[in-house]
mmCIF file with all atom_site columns, C-alpha atoms in Angstrom:
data_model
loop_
_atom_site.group_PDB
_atom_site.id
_atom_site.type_symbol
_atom_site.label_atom_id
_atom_site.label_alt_id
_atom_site.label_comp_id
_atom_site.label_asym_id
_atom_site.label_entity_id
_atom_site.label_seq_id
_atom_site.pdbx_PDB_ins_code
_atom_site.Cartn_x
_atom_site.Cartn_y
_atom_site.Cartn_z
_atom_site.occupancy
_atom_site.B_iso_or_equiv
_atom_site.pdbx_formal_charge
_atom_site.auth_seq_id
_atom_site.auth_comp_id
_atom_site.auth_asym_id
_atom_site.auth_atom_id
_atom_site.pdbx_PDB_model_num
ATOM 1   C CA . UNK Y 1 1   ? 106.240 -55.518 -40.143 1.00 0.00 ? 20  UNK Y CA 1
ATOM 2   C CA . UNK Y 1 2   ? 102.362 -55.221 -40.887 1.00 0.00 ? 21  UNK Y CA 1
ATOM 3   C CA . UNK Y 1 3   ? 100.638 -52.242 -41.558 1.00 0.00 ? 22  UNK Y CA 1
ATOM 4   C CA . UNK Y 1 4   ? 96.757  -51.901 -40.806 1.00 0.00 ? 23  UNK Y CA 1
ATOM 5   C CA . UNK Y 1 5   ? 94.375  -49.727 -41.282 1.00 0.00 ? 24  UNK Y CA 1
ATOM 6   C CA . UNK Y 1 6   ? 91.085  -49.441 -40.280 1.00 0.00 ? 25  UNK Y CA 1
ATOM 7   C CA . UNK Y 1 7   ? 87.760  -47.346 -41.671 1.00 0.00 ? 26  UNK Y CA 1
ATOM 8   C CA . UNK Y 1 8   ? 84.093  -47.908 -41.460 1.00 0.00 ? 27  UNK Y CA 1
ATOM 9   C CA . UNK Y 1 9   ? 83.560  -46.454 -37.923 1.00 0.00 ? 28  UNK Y CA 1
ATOM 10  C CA . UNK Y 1 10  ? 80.642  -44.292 -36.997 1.00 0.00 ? 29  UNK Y CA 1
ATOM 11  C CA . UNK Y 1 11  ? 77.459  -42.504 -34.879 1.00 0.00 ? 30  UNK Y CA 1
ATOM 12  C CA . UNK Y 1 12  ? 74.405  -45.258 -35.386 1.00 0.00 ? 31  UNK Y CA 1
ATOM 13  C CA . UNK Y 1 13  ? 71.107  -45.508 -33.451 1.00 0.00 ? 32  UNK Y CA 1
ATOM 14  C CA . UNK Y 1 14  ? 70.983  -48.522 -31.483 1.00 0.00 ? 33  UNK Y CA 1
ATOM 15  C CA . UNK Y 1 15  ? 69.240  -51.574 -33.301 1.00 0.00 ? 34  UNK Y CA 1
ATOM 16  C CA . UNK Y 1 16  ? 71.361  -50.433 -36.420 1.00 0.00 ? 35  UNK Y CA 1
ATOM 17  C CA . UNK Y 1 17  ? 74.882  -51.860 -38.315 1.00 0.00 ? 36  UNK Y CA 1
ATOM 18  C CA . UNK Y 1 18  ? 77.619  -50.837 -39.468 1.00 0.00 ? 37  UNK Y CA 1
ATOM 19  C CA . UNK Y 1 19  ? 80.918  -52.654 -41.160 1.00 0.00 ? 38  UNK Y CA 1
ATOM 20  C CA . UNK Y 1 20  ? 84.379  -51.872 -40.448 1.00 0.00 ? 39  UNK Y CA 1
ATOM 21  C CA . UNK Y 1 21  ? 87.067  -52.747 -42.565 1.00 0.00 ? 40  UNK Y CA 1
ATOM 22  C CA . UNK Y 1 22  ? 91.061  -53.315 -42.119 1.00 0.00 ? 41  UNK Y CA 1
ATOM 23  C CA . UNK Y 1 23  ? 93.183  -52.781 -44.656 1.00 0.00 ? 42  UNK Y CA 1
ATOM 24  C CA . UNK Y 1 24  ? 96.708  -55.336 -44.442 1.00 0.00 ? 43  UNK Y CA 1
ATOM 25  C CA . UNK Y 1 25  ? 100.080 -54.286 -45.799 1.00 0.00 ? 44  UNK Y CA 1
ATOM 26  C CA . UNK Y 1 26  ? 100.781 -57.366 -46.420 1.00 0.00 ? 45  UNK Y CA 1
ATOM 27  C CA . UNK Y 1 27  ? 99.446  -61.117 -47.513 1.00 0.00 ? 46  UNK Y CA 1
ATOM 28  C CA . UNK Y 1 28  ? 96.394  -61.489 -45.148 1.00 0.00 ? 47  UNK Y CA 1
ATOM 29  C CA . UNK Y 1 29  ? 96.397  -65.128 -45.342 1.00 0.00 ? 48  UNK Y CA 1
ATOM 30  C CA . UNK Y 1 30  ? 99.801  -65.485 -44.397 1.00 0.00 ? 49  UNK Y CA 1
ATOM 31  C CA . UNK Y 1 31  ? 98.941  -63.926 -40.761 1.00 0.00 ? 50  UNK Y CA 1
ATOM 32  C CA . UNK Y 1 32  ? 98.162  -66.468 -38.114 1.00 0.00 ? 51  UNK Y CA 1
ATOM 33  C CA . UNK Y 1 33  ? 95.604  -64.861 -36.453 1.00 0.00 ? 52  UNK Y CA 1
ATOM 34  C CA . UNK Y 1 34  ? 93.691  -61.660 -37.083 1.00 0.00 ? 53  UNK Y CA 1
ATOM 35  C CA . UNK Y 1 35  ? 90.602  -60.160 -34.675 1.00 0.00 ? 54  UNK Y CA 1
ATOM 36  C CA . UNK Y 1 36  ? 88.950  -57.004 -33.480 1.00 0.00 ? 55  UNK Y CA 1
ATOM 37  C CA . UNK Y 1 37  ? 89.578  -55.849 -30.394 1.00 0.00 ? 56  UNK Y CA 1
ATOM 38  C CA . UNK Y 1 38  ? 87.671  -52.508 -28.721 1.00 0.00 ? 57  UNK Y CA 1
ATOM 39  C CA . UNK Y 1 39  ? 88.263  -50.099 -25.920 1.00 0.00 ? 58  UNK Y CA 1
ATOM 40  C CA . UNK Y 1 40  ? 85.645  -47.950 -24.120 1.00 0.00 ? 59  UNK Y CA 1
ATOM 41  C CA . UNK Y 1 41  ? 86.994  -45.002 -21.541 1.00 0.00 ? 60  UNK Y CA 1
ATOM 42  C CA . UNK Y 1 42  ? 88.351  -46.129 -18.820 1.00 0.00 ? 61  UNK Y CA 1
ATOM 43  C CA . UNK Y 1 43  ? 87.999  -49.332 -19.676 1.00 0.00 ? 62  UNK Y CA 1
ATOM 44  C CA . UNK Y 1 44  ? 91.271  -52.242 -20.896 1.00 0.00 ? 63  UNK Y CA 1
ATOM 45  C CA . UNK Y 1 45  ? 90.705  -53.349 -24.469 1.00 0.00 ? 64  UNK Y CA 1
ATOM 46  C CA . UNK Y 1 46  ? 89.098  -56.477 -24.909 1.00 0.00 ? 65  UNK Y CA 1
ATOM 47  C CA . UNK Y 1 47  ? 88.854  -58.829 -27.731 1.00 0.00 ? 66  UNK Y CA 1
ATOM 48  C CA . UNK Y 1 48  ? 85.465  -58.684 -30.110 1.00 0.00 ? 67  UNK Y CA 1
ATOM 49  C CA . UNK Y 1 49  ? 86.673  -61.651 -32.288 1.00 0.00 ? 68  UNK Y CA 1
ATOM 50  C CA . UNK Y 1 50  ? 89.315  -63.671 -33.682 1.00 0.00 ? 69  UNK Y CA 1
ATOM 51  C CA . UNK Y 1 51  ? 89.832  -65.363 -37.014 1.00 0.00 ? 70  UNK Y CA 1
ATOM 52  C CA . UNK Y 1 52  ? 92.828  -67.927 -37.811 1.00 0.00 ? 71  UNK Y CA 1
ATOM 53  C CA . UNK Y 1 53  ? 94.338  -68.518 -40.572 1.00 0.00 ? 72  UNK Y CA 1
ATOM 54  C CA . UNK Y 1 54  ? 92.730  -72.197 -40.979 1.00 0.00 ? 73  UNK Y CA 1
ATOM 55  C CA . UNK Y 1 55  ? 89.081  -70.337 -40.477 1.00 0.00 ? 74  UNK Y CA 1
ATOM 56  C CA . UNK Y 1 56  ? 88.896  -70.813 -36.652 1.00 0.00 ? 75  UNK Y CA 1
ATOM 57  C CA . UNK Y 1 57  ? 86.607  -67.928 -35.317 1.00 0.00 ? 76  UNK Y CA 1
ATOM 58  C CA . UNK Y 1 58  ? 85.729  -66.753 -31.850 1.00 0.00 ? 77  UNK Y CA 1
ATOM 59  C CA . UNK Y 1 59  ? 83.356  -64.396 -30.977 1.00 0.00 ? 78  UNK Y CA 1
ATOM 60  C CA . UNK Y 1 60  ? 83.500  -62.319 -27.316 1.00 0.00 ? 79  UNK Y CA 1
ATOM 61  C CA . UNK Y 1 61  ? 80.020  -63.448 -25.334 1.00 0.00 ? 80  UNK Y CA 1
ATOM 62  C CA . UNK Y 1 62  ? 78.888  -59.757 -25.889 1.00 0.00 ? 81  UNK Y CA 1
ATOM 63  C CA . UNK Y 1 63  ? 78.850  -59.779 -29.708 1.00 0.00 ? 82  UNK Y CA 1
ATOM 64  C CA . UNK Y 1 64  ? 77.749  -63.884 -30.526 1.00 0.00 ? 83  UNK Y CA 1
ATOM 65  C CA . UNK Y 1 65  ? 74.881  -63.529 -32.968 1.00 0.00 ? 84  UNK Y CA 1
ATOM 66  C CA . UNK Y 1 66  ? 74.987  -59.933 -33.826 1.00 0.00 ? 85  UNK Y CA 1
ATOM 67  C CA . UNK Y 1 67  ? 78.860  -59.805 -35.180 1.00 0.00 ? 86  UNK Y CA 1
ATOM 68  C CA . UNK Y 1 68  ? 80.395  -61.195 -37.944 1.00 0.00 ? 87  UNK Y CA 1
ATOM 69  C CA . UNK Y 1 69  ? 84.319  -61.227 -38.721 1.00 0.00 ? 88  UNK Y CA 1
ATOM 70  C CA . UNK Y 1 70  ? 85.621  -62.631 -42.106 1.00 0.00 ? 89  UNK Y CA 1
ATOM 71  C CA . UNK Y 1 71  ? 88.176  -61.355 -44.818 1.00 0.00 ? 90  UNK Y CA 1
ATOM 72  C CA . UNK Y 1 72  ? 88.503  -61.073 -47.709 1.00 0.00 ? 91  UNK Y CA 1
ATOM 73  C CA . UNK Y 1 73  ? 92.069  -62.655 -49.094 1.00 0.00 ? 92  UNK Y CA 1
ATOM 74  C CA . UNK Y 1 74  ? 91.877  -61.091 -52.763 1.00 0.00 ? 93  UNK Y CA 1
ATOM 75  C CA . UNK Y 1 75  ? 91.524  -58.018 -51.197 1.00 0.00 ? 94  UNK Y CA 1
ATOM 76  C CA . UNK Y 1 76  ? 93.637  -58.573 -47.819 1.00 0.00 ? 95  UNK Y CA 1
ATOM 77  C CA . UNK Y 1 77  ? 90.903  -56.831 -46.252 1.00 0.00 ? 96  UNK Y CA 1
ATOM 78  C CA . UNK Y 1 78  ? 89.546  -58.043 -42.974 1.00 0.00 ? 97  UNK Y CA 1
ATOM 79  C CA . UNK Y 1 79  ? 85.830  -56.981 -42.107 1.00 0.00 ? 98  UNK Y CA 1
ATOM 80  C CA . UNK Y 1 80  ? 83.556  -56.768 -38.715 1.00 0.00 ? 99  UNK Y CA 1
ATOM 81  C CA . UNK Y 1 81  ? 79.718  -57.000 -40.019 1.00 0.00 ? 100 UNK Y CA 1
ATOM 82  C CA . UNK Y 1 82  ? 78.232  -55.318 -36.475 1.00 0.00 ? 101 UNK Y CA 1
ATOM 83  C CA . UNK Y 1 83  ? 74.449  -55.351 -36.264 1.00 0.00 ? 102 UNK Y CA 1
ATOM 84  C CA . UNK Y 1 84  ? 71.952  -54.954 -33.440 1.00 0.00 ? 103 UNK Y CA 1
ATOM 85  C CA . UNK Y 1 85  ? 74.384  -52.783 -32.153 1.00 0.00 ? 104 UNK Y CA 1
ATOM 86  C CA . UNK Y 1 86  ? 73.772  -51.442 -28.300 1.00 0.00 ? 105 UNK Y CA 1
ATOM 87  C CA . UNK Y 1 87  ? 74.518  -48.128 -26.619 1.00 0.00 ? 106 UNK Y CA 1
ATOM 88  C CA . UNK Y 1 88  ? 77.516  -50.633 -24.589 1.00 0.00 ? 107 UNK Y CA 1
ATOM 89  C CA . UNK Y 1 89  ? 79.423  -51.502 -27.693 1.00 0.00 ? 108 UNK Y CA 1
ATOM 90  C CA . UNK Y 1 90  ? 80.243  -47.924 -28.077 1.00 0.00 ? 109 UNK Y CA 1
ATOM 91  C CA . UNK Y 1 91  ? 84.252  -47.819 -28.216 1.00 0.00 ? 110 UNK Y CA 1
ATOM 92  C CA . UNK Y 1 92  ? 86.934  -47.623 -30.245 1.00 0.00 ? 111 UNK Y CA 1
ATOM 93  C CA . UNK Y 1 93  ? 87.861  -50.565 -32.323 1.00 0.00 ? 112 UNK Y CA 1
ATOM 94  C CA . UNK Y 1 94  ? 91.397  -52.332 -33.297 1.00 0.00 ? 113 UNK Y CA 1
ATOM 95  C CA . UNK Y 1 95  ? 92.439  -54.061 -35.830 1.00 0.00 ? 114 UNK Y CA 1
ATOM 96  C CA . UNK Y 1 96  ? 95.033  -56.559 -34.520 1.00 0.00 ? 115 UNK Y CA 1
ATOM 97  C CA . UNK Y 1 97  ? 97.357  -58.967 -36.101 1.00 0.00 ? 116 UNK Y CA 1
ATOM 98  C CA . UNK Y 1 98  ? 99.450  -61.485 -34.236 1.00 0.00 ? 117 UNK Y CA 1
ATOM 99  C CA . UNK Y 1 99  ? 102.765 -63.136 -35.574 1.00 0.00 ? 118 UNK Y CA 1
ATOM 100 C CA . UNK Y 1 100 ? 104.708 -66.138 -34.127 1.00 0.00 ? 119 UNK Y CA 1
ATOM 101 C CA . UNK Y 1 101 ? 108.429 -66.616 -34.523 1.00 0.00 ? 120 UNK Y CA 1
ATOM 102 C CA . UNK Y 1 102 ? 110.373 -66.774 -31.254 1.00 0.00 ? 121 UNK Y CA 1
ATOM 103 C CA . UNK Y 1 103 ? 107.328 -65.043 -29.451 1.00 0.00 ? 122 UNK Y CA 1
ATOM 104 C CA . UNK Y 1 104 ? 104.003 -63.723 -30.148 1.00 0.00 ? 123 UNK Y CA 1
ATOM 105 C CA . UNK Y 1 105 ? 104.010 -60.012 -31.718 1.00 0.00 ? 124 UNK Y CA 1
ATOM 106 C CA . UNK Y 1 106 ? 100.956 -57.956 -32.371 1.00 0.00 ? 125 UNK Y CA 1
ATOM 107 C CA . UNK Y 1 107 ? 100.657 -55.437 -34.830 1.00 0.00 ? 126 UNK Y CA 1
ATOM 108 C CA . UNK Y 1 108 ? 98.091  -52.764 -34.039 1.00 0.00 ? 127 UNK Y CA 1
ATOM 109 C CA . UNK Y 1 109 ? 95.772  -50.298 -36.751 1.00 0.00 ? 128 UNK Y CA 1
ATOM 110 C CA . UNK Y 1 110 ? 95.331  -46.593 -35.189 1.00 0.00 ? 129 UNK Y CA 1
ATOM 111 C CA . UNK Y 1 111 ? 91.574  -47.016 -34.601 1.00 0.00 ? 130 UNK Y CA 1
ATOM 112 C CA . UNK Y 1 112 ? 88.160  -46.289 -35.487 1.00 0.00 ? 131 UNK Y CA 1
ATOM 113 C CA . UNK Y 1 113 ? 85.578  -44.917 -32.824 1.00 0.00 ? 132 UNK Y CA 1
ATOM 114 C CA . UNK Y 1 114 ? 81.784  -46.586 -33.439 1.00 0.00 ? 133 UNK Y CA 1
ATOM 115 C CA . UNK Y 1 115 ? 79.662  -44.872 -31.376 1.00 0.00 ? 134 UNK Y CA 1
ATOM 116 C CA . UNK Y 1 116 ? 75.702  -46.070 -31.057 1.00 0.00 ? 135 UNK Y CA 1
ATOM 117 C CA . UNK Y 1 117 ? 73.026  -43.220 -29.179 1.00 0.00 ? 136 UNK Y CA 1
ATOM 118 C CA . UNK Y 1 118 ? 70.413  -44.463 -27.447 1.00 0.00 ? 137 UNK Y CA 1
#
């Protein structure tokens, strides 16, 4: 069982940055794979970025160049640096981590809404 939590969400002007945080229950470097994932009304949540445990990231097209993900192992934090941001990446954002044993399982955080006015 892992635990996240999320903060760091907010209203921004477009062109400005914010960083959101999750918090892990539990050793963040012993969890495969870690990302942020976000979901606008109406719309399915899609993935923002992924980070492995052997430092693998991916970014979604959307975000390349104006997101950052990293962590912070002392701390089992894991972070989203968003700058630049647009009046489209309003939506709330997930902190996911995925397990392996017999199957994939995803643990979810509750959410944090970042919304950015035009």
């Amino acid at each position: 069982q892992v635990h996240l939590v999320e903060s760091g969400g907010g209203l921004v002007q477009a062109g400005g940055s914010l960083r959101l945080s999750c918090a892990t229950s539990t050793s963040i470097f012993s969890i495969p794979t870690m990302g942020w994932y976000r979901q606008a009304p109406g719309n399915q949540r899609d993935v923002v970025a992924t980070l492995t445990r052997g430092d693998t990231i991916n970014y979604a097209d959307s975000v390349k160049g104006r997101f950052t993900i990293s962590r912070d192992n002392a701390k089992n934090t894991l972070y989203l640096e968003m700058s630049n941001l647009k009046p489209e990446d309003t939506a709330v954002y997930y902190c996911n981590a995925r397990l392996y044993s017999a199957y994939p399982k995803d643990y979810w955080g509750q959410g944090t809404q970042v919304t950015v006015s035009s």
